[in-house]
Coordinates of C-alpha atoms in Angstrom, one line a residue:
M1 CA 8.5 -2.8 -15.0
A2 CA 10.6 -5.2 -13.5
G3 CA 11.6 -8.5 -15.3
R4 CA 9.0 -12.2 -14.8
I5 CA 10.1 -13.8 -11.4
E6 CA 12.4 -16.9 -14.1
D7 CA 14.6 -13.6 -14.8
Y8 CA 16.7 -13.0 -11.2
A9 CA 19.6 -14.9 -10.7
L10 CA 20.4 -14.5 -7.1
I11 CA 24.1 -13.6 -5.4
G12 CA 25.0 -13.1 -1.6
D13 CA 27.1 -13.4 0.8
L14 CA 25.7 -15.2 4.0
Q15 CA 24.1 -12.3 5.6
T16 CA 22.2 -11.4 2.6
A17 CA 20.6 -11.7 -0.4
A18 CA 20.4 -9.2 -4.2
L19 CA 17.6 -10.4 -7.8
V20 CA 19.7 -9.5 -11.2
A21 CA 17.8 -9.8 -13.8
R22 CA 18.5 -11.4 -17.2
D23 CA 19.0 -7.6 -19.1
G24 CA 22.1 -6.8 -16.2
S25 CA 20.4 -5.0 -13.7
V26 CA 20.0 -5.5 -9.6
D27 CA 16.8 -5.1 -8.8
W28 CA 16.6 -6.3 -4.9
L29 CA 18.9 -5.7 -1.7
C30 CA 18.4 -5.8 2.0
L31 CA 21.7 -4.6 3.4
P32 CA 23.3 -5.2 5.6
R33 CA 21.3 -8.1 6.7
F34 CA 18.2 -10.2 4.6
D35 CA 15.3 -8.8 7.0
S36 CA 17.2 -5.6 6.7
P37 CA 15.0 -2.5 4.6
S38 CA 16.3 -2.4 0.9
C39 CA 18.5 -0.4 -1.9
F40 CA 17.1 -1.2 -4.7
A41 CA 13.1 -2.2 -4.8
A42 CA 12.3 -2.2 -8.6
L43 CA 11.6 -5.2 -8.1
L44 CA 8.3 -4.2 -6.6
G45 CA 7.9 -1.0 -8.3
D46 CA 10.4 0.4 -10.8
Q47 CA 13.8 2.5 -11.4
R48 CA 12.7 4.6 -9.7
H49 CA 12.6 2.3 -6.3
G50 CA 16.1 1.6 -6.9
H51 CA 18.5 -0.4 -9.2
W52 CA 21.7 -1.0 -10.6
R53 CA 21.9 -1.7 -14.2
L54 CA 24.5 -2.6 -16.1
A55 CA 24.9 -4.0 -19.7
P56 CA 25.8 -2.3 -23.4
T57 CA 24.2 0.2 -24.5
G58 CA 23.9 -0.3 -28.3
P59 CA 21.1 -2.8 -30.4
G60 CA 21.7 -6.2 -31.5
Y61 CA 23.1 -7.5 -27.8
R62 CA 21.9 -11.3 -26.2
A63 CA 22.8 -12.6 -23.4
E64 CA 23.5 -16.1 -22.1
R65 CA 23.7 -16.7 -18.0
A66 CA 25.5 -19.2 -15.7
Y67 CA 26.6 -20.2 -12.0
R68 CA 30.4 -20.3 -12.4
P69 CA 30.5 -24.1 -11.7
G70 CA 29.4 -25.2 -7.0
T71 CA 29.8 -21.1 -6.8
L72 CA 26.8 -18.2 -6.4
V73 CA 29.5 -16.0 -8.8
L74 CA 26.9 -15.3 -11.8
E75 CA 28.5 -14.7 -15.4
T76 CA 26.1 -13.5 -17.7
C77 CA 28.1 -13.1 -21.2
W78 CA 27.3 -10.6 -23.6
E79 CA 27.3 -11.2 -27.3
G80 CA 26.9 -8.3 -30.0
P81 CA 27.8 -5.9 -33.3
G82 CA 30.6 -4.8 -31.5
G83 CA 31.5 -7.9 -29.7
A84 CA 31.5 -9.2 -26.5
V85 CA 32.0 -8.8 -22.9
R86 CA 31.0 -10.9 -19.0
V87 CA 29.4 -9.5 -16.4
T88 CA 30.8 -11.1 -13.7
D89 CA 28.6 -10.7 -10.3
F90 CA 28.7 -11.3 -7.2
M91 CA 29.1 -10.7 -3.5
P92 CA 31.6 -11.9 -0.8
Q93 CA 31.4 -13.6 2.5
R94 CA 32.4 -10.7 4.0
D95 CA 34.2 -10.7 7.7
R96 CA 32.5 -7.0 8.1
E97 CA 31.1 -4.3 5.3
P98 CA 28.9 -6.0 2.4
R99 CA 29.8 -5.0 -0.8
L100 CA 28.5 -6.2 -4.2
I101 CA 31.8 -6.7 -7.0
R102 CA 31.2 -5.8 -10.8
L103 CA 33.5 -6.6 -13.5
V104 CA 33.1 -6.2 -17.1
T105 CA 35.5 -8.1 -18.9
G106 CA 36.0 -7.6 -22.7
L107 CA 36.1 -11.0 -24.5
R108 CA 35.7 -9.3 -27.6
G109 CA 36.1 -6.7 -30.5
S110 CA 34.9 -3.2 -28.4
V111 CA 32.2 -2.4 -26.8
E112 CA 30.4 0.4 -25.0
L113 CA 27.8 -0.1 -21.9
C114 CA 26.6 2.3 -18.9
G115 CA 25.9 1.4 -16.3
E116 CA 23.2 3.4 -13.9
L117 CA 23.0 3.2 -10.2
R118 CA 19.8 4.1 -8.6
L119 CA 19.8 4.6 -4.8
R120 CA 16.4 4.6 -3.0
F121 CA 16.8 3.2 1.2
N122 CA 14.2 2.1 2.9
Y123 CA 12.3 0.5 0.2
G124 CA 12.6 2.7 -2.3
R125 CA 11.4 6.0 -0.5
V126 CA 14.7 8.1 1.0
V127 CA 16.2 9.1 -1.2
P128 CA 19.8 9.2 -1.0
W129 CA 21.7 13.1 -0.8
V130 CA 24.8 12.4 -3.1
R131 CA 28.4 13.0 -3.2
R132 CA 31.4 12.7 -5.4
T133 CA 34.7 12.0 -3.5
D134 CA 38.4 10.0 -4.1
H135 CA 37.1 7.8 -7.6
H136 CA 33.6 6.7 -4.6
R137 CA 30.2 8.5 -5.2
V138 CA 28.6 8.6 -2.0
A139 CA 24.5 8.5 -0.9
I140 CA 24.1 8.6 2.3
A141 CA 20.5 9.1 4.2
G142 CA 19.5 8.6 7.7
P143 CA 21.4 5.1 9.1
D144 CA 22.8 4.6 5.1
S145 CA 25.4 4.7 3.6
A146 CA 26.5 3.2 -0.3
W147 CA 30.2 3.9 -1.3
L148 CA 30.7 3.4 -5.3
R149 CA 34.3 2.9 -6.4
V150 CA 34.7 3.4 -10.1
P151 CA 37.9 2.4 -11.6
P152 CA 39.8 6.0 -13.6
G153 CA 38.5 6.1 -16.9
V154 CA 35.2 5.9 -16.6
H155 CA 33.1 8.5 -16.6
T156 CA 30.7 8.5 -14.0
F157 CA 27.7 11.1 -13.8
G158 CA 24.6 12.2 -12.2
Q159 CA 20.8 12.5 -14.5
D160 CA 17.8 12.4 -13.2
G161 CA 18.3 11.5 -10.0
A162 CA 20.7 8.2 -11.4
T163 CA 23.8 7.6 -11.1
R164 CA 25.3 7.1 -15.0
S165 CA 29.0 5.6 -15.8
E166 CA 30.0 5.0 -19.3
F167 CA 32.3 3.3 -20.6
T168 CA 33.8 1.2 -23.6
V169 CA 35.8 -2.3 -22.8
R170 CA 37.7 -3.7 -25.1
A171 CA 39.4 -7.4 -25.6
G172 CA 41.8 -8.6 -22.5
E173 CA 40.2 -5.3 -20.3
V174 CA 38.6 -5.1 -16.9
V175 CA 36.3 -2.9 -15.3
P176 CA 35.4 -3.9 -11.6
F177 CA 32.5 -1.8 -9.8
T178 CA 31.9 -2.3 -6.6
L179 CA 29.3 -1.3 -4.3
T180 CA 29.9 -1.0 -0.4
W181 CA 27.7 -0.1 2.5
Q182 CA 28.2 0.9 5.8
P183 CA 26.5 3.1 8.2
S184 CA 26.8 6.4 8.0
H185 CA 29.2 7.2 11.0
L186 CA 31.7 5.9 9.7
G187 CA 34.3 7.2 7.5
T188 CA 35.6 6.1 4.4
A189 CA 35.0 3.1 3.2
R190 CA 37.5 0.5 3.3
R191 CA 39.3 -0.2 -0.4
V192 CA 39.9 -4.4 -1.4
D193 CA 40.7 -6.0 -4.7
P194 CA 37.7 -7.2 -6.8
E195 CA 39.4 -9.8 -8.8
R196 CA 41.5 -11.3 -5.8
E197 CA 37.9 -11.0 -3.9
L198 CA 36.7 -13.0 -7.0
A199 CA 39.1 -15.6 -6.9
A200 CA 38.5 -15.5 -3.1
T201 CA 34.8 -15.7 -3.2
T202 CA 35.2 -18.9 -5.6
A203 CA 37.4 -21.2 -4.2
R204 CA 34.9 -20.8 -0.8
W205 CA 32.1 -20.8 -2.5
Q206 CA 33.8 -24.3 -4.9
E207 CA 35.6 -25.9 -1.2
W208 CA 32.1 -26.1 0.1
A209 CA 30.8 -27.5 -2.4
A210 CA 33.2 -29.9 -2.5
G211 CA 31.9 -31.8 0.5
C212 CA 28.1 -32.3 -1.3
R213 CA 27.7 -36.3 -1.0
Y214 CA 24.4 -37.0 -3.6
Q215 CA 25.7 -39.6 -6.0
G216 CA 22.6 -39.4 -8.8
P217 CA 21.0 -38.6 -11.7
W218 CA 20.2 -35.3 -10.8
Q219 CA 23.3 -34.3 -9.1
E220 CA 23.3 -30.6 -10.9
S221 CA 20.1 -29.8 -9.0
V222 CA 20.6 -31.4 -6.2
L223 CA 24.3 -29.8 -5.6
R224 CA 22.2 -25.5 -6.8
S225 CA 19.5 -26.6 -4.2
L226 CA 22.1 -27.2 -1.6
L227 CA 24.1 -24.1 -2.4
T228 CA 20.7 -21.9 -2.5
L229 CA 20.4 -23.1 1.3
K230 CA 23.4 -22.5 1.9
A231 CA 23.3 -19.4 0.7
L232 CA 19.9 -18.2 2.7
A233 CA 22.1 -19.2 5.7
Y234 CA 22.4 -15.8 8.5
A235 CA 25.7 -16.8 8.9
P236 CA 26.3 -15.2 11.5
T237 CA 23.4 -17.3 13.3
G238 CA 22.8 -20.6 11.3
G239 CA 19.2 -18.9 11.0
I240 CA 17.5 -19.8 7.3
V241 CA 15.1 -17.6 5.4
A242 CA 12.7 -18.8 3.3
A243 CA 13.5 -16.8 0.4
P244 CA 15.2 -13.4 0.2
S245 CA 12.9 -11.2 -1.5
A246 CA 9.2 -10.6 -0.2
A247 CA 6.3 -9.8 -1.1
L248 CA 6.3 -11.7 -4.5
P249 CA 2.6 -12.8 -5.5
E250 CA 1.8 -16.0 -5.4
T251 CA -1.7 -14.3 -7.4
L252 CA -0.6 -12.1 -10.6
G253 CA -2.2 -8.5 -9.0
G254 CA -4.1 -10.5 -6.2
E255 CA -3.4 -9.8 -2.9
R256 CA -1.2 -12.9 -2.0
N257 CA 2.2 -11.1 -1.3
W258 CA 4.2 -12.2 1.6
D259 CA 7.8 -11.3 3.1
Y260 CA 9.4 -14.2 2.9
R261 CA 12.7 -13.3 4.6
F262 CA 11.9 -14.7 8.4
C263 CA 13.1 -17.7 9.7
W264 CA 9.7 -20.9 10.0
L265 CA 9.6 -23.1 12.4
R266 CA 8.1 -25.4 9.8
D267 CA 10.5 -26.2 7.7
S268 CA 13.2 -27.5 10.3
S269 CA 13.2 -31.0 10.9
M270 CA 13.7 -31.2 6.4
T271 CA 15.5 -28.6 6.2
L272 CA 17.6 -30.7 9.1
S273 CA 16.9 -33.5 6.8
A274 CA 17.9 -32.1 3.1
L275 CA 21.1 -30.7 4.8
L276 CA 22.5 -33.8 6.4
R277 CA 21.8 -36.4 4.1
G278 CA 23.3 -33.8 1.6
G279 CA 26.2 -33.9 3.7
F280 CA 26.9 -30.6 5.1
R281 CA 26.7 -31.6 8.8
E282 CA 28.0 -27.7 10.1
E283 CA 25.1 -26.7 8.3
A284 CA 22.3 -28.6 10.1
T285 CA 24.2 -27.9 13.2
A286 CA 24.0 -24.8 12.9
W287 CA 19.8 -24.5 11.5
R288 CA 19.4 -26.8 15.0
R289 CA 21.3 -23.7 17.4
W290 CA 19.1 -21.4 16.1
L291 CA 16.3 -22.9 16.3
L292 CA 16.8 -24.1 19.9
R293 CA 17.8 -20.3 20.4
A294 CA 14.7 -19.1 19.3
I295 CA 12.0 -21.2 21.0
A296 CA 13.3 -20.4 24.3
G297 CA 11.3 -19.7 26.7
D298 CA 8.4 -20.8 27.7
P299 CA 6.3 -23.4 25.0
G300 CA 3.0 -22.1 25.3
D301 CA 4.9 -19.4 23.4
L302 CA 6.6 -21.3 20.6
Q303 CA 5.3 -19.1 17.3
A304 CA 5.7 -20.8 13.7
V305 CA 8.3 -17.7 12.7
Y306 CA 11.3 -15.8 13.9
G307 CA 13.6 -13.3 13.0
V308 CA 17.0 -14.4 11.7
A309 CA 18.6 -14.0 15.2
G310 CA 15.0 -15.8 16.7
E311 CA 13.4 -12.2 16.8
R312 CA 9.9 -12.6 17.8
G313 CA 8.4 -9.4 17.3
L314 CA 7.5 -9.4 12.8
P315 CA 5.2 -6.4 13.1
E316 CA 3.3 -7.0 9.7
T317 CA 2.8 -3.2 7.1
E318 CA 2.3 -2.3 3.9
A319 CA 4.4 0.1 1.6
G320 CA 1.1 2.2 0.1
W321 CA 3.8 3.2 -2.1
L322 CA 4.9 0.5 -3.4
P323 CA 2.7 -0.4 -6.3
G324 CA 3.8 -3.7 -6.7
Y325 CA 5.1 -6.4 -8.9
A326 CA 3.2 -6.8 -11.7
G327 CA 0.7 -4.5 -10.3
S328 CA 0.0 -7.3 -7.2
A329 CA -1.1 -4.9 -3.9
P330 CA -0.8 -4.6 -1.0
V331 CA 3.3 -4.5 -0.8
R332 CA 3.6 -6.3 3.3
F333 CA 7.1 -6.1 5.7
G334 CA 6.8 -7.8 8.2
N335 CA 4.7 -10.8 8.4
A336 CA 2.0 -11.2 11.1
A337 CA 2.0 -14.9 11.0
V338 CA 4.1 -14.7 14.2
G339 CA 0.8 -13.8 15.8
Q340 CA -0.9 -17.4 14.6
L341 CA -1.6 -21.2 16.4
Q342 CA 0.3 -23.6 14.2
L343 CA 0.3 -26.5 16.3
D344 CA 2.3 -28.4 13.5
V345 CA 6.2 -27.1 14.7
Y346 CA 5.9 -28.9 17.7
G347 CA 6.7 -31.3 15.2
E348 CA 8.7 -30.0 13.5
V349 CA 10.8 -29.8 16.3
V350 CA 10.5 -32.6 18.2
D351 CA 11.6 -34.0 15.0
T352 CA 14.2 -31.7 14.2
L353 CA 15.9 -32.9 17.5
Q354 CA 15.4 -36.7 17.2
L355 CA 16.7 -35.9 13.5
A356 CA 19.7 -34.4 14.7
W357 CA 20.9 -37.3 17.6
A358 CA 20.4 -40.1 15.0
A359 CA 23.0 -38.3 13.7
G360 CA 26.0 -38.1 16.6
V361 CA 24.2 -34.2 17.9
P362 CA 24.3 -35.3 21.8
M363 CA 20.8 -34.4 23.2
E364 CA 22.0 -31.5 25.8
R365 CA 20.5 -31.9 29.0
Q366 CA 19.4 -28.7 28.5
V367 CA 18.2 -29.0 25.1
W368 CA 16.2 -32.2 27.1
G369 CA 14.3 -30.1 29.4
L370 CA 13.5 -28.4 26.3
L371 CA 11.7 -31.0 24.4
K372 CA 9.5 -32.3 27.8
A373 CA 8.4 -28.8 28.6
L374 CA 7.4 -28.4 24.4
M375 CA 5.8 -32.3 24.6
A376 CA 4.0 -30.4 28.6
Y377 CA 2.1 -28.2 26.3
L378 CA 1.5 -29.9 23.4
E379 CA -0.7 -32.5 25.7
T380 CA -3.0 -30.6 27.0
H381 CA -3.7 -28.9 23.7
W382 CA -3.1 -30.3 20.7
Q383 CA -6.7 -30.9 20.6
Q384 CA -7.3 -27.2 19.7
P385 CA -7.8 -25.9 16.5
D386 CA -5.2 -24.0 14.9
E387 CA -4.2 -21.7 11.3
G388 CA -1.8 -24.9 10.5
L389 CA 0.6 -25.2 8.4
W390 CA -0.3 -22.9 5.2
E391 CA -1.0 -20.1 8.0
V392 CA -4.9 -19.4 6.8
R393 CA -6.0 -15.9 7.7
G394 CA -9.5 -16.9 8.4
E395 CA -11.2 -19.3 11.1
R396 CA -9.0 -21.6 13.0
R397 CA -9.9 -25.2 13.0
H398 CA -8.2 -29.0 13.3
F399 CA -6.3 -29.2 10.1
T400 CA -5.2 -32.7 9.8
H401 CA -1.7 -32.5 9.6
S402 CA -1.2 -30.1 12.7
K403 CA -2.9 -33.1 14.6
V404 CA -0.5 -35.6 12.2
M405 CA 2.7 -33.7 13.2
S406 CA 1.5 -33.4 17.4
W407 CA 1.7 -37.4 16.7
V408 CA 5.4 -36.7 15.4
A409 CA 6.2 -34.5 18.4
A410 CA 4.5 -37.6 21.1
D411 CA 6.0 -40.2 19.0
R412 CA 9.8 -38.8 17.9
A413 CA 9.9 -37.5 22.3
V414 CA 9.4 -42.1 22.9
K415 CA 12.3 -42.9 20.4
L416 CA 14.3 -40.6 21.9
A417 CA 13.7 -41.5 25.4
E418 CA 14.3 -45.6 24.5
A419 CA 17.4 -44.7 23.5
T420 CA 19.2 -42.1 25.1
G421 CA 17.3 -43.8 28.8
L422 CA 17.0 -39.8 29.5
P423 CA 14.1 -39.0 32.5
A424 CA 10.8 -38.9 30.5
P425 CA 6.9 -39.5 30.9
V426 CA 7.1 -41.9 28.6
E427 CA 3.7 -43.8 29.8
R428 CA 2.3 -40.5 29.0
W429 CA 3.9 -40.1 25.9
R430 CA 2.3 -42.7 24.8
A431 CA -0.8 -42.6 25.5
M432 CA -0.4 -39.3 24.2
R433 CA 0.5 -40.7 21.3
A434 CA -2.2 -43.1 20.7
A435 CA -4.3 -40.8 21.2
V436 CA -3.0 -38.4 19.1
H437 CA -3.4 -42.4 16.2
A438 CA -6.7 -43.0 16.9
D439 CA -8.4 -39.1 16.7
V440 CA -6.9 -38.7 13.3
C441 CA -8.0 -41.9 12.1
A442 CA -11.1 -41.4 12.9
N443 CA -11.2 -38.1 12.3
G444 CA -9.4 -36.3 9.7
Y445 CA -9.7 -39.5 6.0
D446 CA -12.8 -39.5 4.8
A447 CA -14.3 -43.3 3.8
S448 CA -15.9 -42.0 0.9
R449 CA -13.0 -40.8 -1.1
G450 CA -10.3 -43.0 0.6
S451 CA -8.2 -40.2 1.4
F452 CA -6.8 -37.8 4.4
V453 CA -9.0 -34.4 4.6
Q454 CA -7.4 -31.3 4.9
A455 CA -9.7 -30.8 7.8
Y456 CA -12.3 -32.7 10.6
G457 CA -15.5 -32.5 9.2
G458 CA -14.4 -30.9 5.8
K459 CA -13.9 -33.0 2.5
Q460 CA -11.3 -30.7 0.8
L461 CA -7.4 -32.5 -0.1
D462 CA -4.5 -30.5 1.5
A463 CA -1.4 -32.4 -0.6
A464 CA 0.5 -32.1 3.4
T465 CA -1.8 -35.1 4.4
L466 CA 1.2 -37.0 2.1
F467 CA 2.8 -37.0 5.1
V468 CA 1.0 -39.3 7.3
A469 CA 3.6 -41.3 4.7
K470 CA 7.1 -39.5 4.6
T471 CA 6.2 -38.8 8.5
G472 CA 5.4 -43.2 9.3
F473 CA 2.2 -42.3 10.8
L474 CA 0.7 -44.9 8.5
P475 CA 3.0 -47.7 6.5
P476 CA 3.3 -46.6 2.8
D477 CA 1.8 -49.7 1.9
D478 CA -1.9 -48.5 4.4
P479 CA -5.2 -48.3 2.0
R480 CA -5.2 -45.3 2.8
V481 CA -1.9 -43.9 2.2
V482 CA -1.9 -45.4 -0.9
G483 CA -6.4 -43.8 -1.0
T484 CA -4.9 -40.7 -0.2
V485 CA -1.4 -40.7 -2.7
A486 CA -4.2 -41.3 -5.9
A487 CA -6.6 -38.9 -4.4
V488 CA -4.1 -35.8 -4.0
R489 CA -2.3 -36.8 -7.1
E490 CA -6.0 -36.0 -9.3
G491 CA -7.8 -33.8 -7.3
L492 CA -5.2 -31.9 -6.7
D493 CA -3.3 -31.8 -10.4
L494 CA -2.9 -28.1 -12.3
G495 CA -0.9 -28.5 -15.2
G496 CA 0.4 -31.7 -14.2
F497 CA 1.9 -30.4 -10.9
V498 CA -0.1 -29.9 -7.7
R499 CA -1.9 -27.5 -4.9
R500 CA -1.7 -27.1 -1.8
Y501 CA -5.4 -27.5 -1.3
A502 CA -8.7 -27.0 -3.2
D503 CA -9.9 -23.8 -4.7
D504 CA -13.1 -23.8 -1.7
A505 CA -10.7 -25.0 0.6
P506 CA -11.8 -21.0 3.4
D507 CA -8.5 -19.7 4.3
G508 CA -9.9 -16.3 4.6
L509 CA -7.6 -14.9 1.4
T510 CA -9.3 -14.1 -1.9
G511 CA -7.4 -15.0 -5.6
R512 CA -6.7 -18.7 -7.2
E513 CA -2.7 -19.5 -6.7
G514 CA -0.4 -21.2 -9.0
A515 CA 0.5 -24.5 -8.3
F516 CA 2.9 -25.7 -5.3
V517 CA 6.5 -26.0 -6.2
A518 CA 7.5 -27.9 -2.5
C519 CA 4.5 -29.9 -3.1
S520 CA 4.7 -31.4 -6.4
F521 CA 8.5 -32.5 -5.3
W522 CA 6.5 -34.1 -2.2
L523 CA 4.1 -36.0 -4.7
A524 CA 7.2 -37.4 -6.3
D525 CA 8.8 -38.7 -2.6
A526 CA 5.0 -40.0 -1.6
L527 CA 4.6 -42.1 -4.9
A528 CA 7.7 -43.7 -4.4
R529 CA 7.4 -44.9 -0.7
I530 CA 4.1 -46.9 -1.9
G531 CA 6.4 -48.9 -4.8
E532 CA 5.0 -46.4 -7.4
Q533 CA 9.2 -45.5 -8.9
A534 CA 8.1 -44.7 -11.9
Q535 CA 6.0 -42.3 -11.8
A536 CA 8.0 -40.5 -9.0
R537 CA 10.5 -40.0 -11.3
E538 CA 8.3 -38.8 -14.0
L539 CA 6.9 -36.1 -11.5
F540 CA 10.3 -35.4 -10.2
D541 CA 12.2 -34.6 -13.5
R542 CA 9.1 -32.8 -14.9
T543 CA 9.0 -30.7 -11.3
V544 CA 12.6 -30.2 -11.7
R545 CA 12.5 -28.5 -15.0
L546 CA 10.5 -25.7 -13.3
G547 CA 13.5 -24.4 -12.7
N548 CA 14.6 -20.5 -14.4
D549 CA 17.8 -21.9 -16.3
L550 CA 20.0 -21.3 -13.3
G551 CA 17.5 -24.6 -11.5
L552 CA 16.3 -21.4 -9.3
L553 CA 12.5 -22.0 -7.7
S554 CA 10.6 -19.8 -6.5
E555 CA 7.1 -21.6 -3.9
E556 CA 5.1 -22.2 -7.3
W557 CA 4.4 -22.1 -10.5
D558 CA 1.5 -21.6 -13.7
P559 CA 1.2 -24.1 -15.9
V560 CA -1.6 -22.1 -17.8
S561 CA 0.5 -19.0 -18.0
E562 CA 3.9 -21.1 -17.7
R563 CA 5.4 -18.6 -15.3
Q564 CA 7.1 -18.8 -11.0
L565 CA 4.7 -16.7 -8.1
G566 CA 6.2 -16.0 -5.1
N567 CA 8.7 -15.8 -3.3
T568 CA 12.7 -17.1 -5.2
P569 CA 14.6 -18.7 -4.5
Q570 CA 12.4 -20.6 -2.4
A571 CA 14.0 -22.3 1.0
F572 CA 11.2 -25.3 0.7
S573 CA 11.0 -25.9 -2.8
H574 CA 15.3 -26.1 -2.7
V575 CA 14.8 -28.8 -0.2
A576 CA 11.7 -30.0 -1.4
L577 CA 14.0 -30.9 -4.1
V578 CA 17.3 -32.6 -2.2
N579 CA 14.5 -34.3 0.2
A580 CA 13.0 -36.2 -2.9
A581 CA 16.0 -37.1 -4.6
F582 CA 17.5 -38.4 -1.7
T583 CA 14.4 -40.6 -1.3
L584 CA 13.9 -41.5 -5.5
A585 CA 17.3 -42.4 -5.2
E586 CA 17.0 -44.3 -1.6
G587 CA 14.0 -46.0 -3.7
G588 CA 11.9 -44.4 -1.6
D589 CA 12.5 -46.6 1.8
G590 CA 12.6 -45.6 4.8
V591 CA 11.5 -42.6 7.4
G592 CA 13.1 -39.2 6.0
R593 CA 11.9 -35.8 5.4

């Protein structure tokens, strides 16, 4: 069985990522891209579905782990009766083929270790043919090949469908293991110097981290969140995946198991804001370029989610051969949200363009033409029901958040037209902005509750209504904003954190979720905006502590079992942390995402 979700560390090479458990087992890795089929899938089953464990063999060994400061280089120190060793796990930022390198360094005494590599391609389904050649073990199946390089003197042999390595490390010795993936039709995998790769990888991460411009009480958490966002960016295109994992459950044993290895437009303006505020303009600009390529075409065909290179087809399938994390089935790969109507994404896109322009990114004429086409579509469709931000798998509704984001689209389009002087039907956009605003205030606000509600005609609360303050839809001191913040804080509370929406809100699925980490940060942000600074800081601190020992946050938190839920690490959670930290540092002023 896989460990607890919070047991996993992230390492990556800016094109894919691996999840490493506390016990030294790599239980999830997709090669060569984030969204490629996995070669290790024990995360969603057990060891039979692929893993690579490297750890001491004897009893009484305890592990402590940490990242090298400012990096994604993971160091796990094992101490026990025989001595102490350090296992350093990392993936070099690649120029060609992907590699996972594991360096075992003797610190004290003499420690016996065992490695067990069980490669299973195509999400744990395909057992490769393994052969020995020139200090390599080569595993081949169909288009995939993986090359394990083992140093001389390490006893390596096949047993029970796995490649095992048994060896002893003494103080001062370094034993490196390198796993390289490449297409199976190519020749022998290129050799590298593992220790040189470690030095280069460490230097590159630390050089990047030095650009962080946040200075405040949550420096370590903000930097770790920005490093995580960087790790989730697919370097060739600039697209940022929501998480490197798939099918980790929002309800243990339930059906809420989704594939998050894709790029969501709902994240676009919040992600851009976090990167720009953090000082990482290059990544923000790359994300904007990815966005513009992905959405190019008919504005009526705008999707909620795309592949890392802008792919539109992400067919959702079920992997019946995988039992799922903690028995949570079905295991899904791909995501059917591509076929949903989510009107909020139009607001996210236009807001992203406005944020980028305000940060000094030029508004190209072809991009302005795209913006006008998006607005022309939205002008005639904003009144439709949709599936909304949370991608409900039930009946379409008039979600308040979708309407607010339609207002954001019109508002930002007007502001861009006024600031740039570019030709535009500004009066039409102003009229739309006023019409949407009036519609939301008339139909999305429940006077009896003193709060905005999830959808027109309903009474259920939704944390996404906090965006009435975040987006500038209403001023923070408006009684309707203050009432909404109070209602969400009380009505969506779950063990001191915030649910996305009420349990009785229809979403077409069974099971009860945990608290949504991003929503808890949204509430902290909203409390700061309405002047409740002390409460905002207390909630922010409490939510930050939901991170694991490495500062990584998943999608949700179960306060009853006190465990993380959902895919991990979750970009949405880390983006919300960064933006809330800046809002608190700024005293809650301004319209920031």
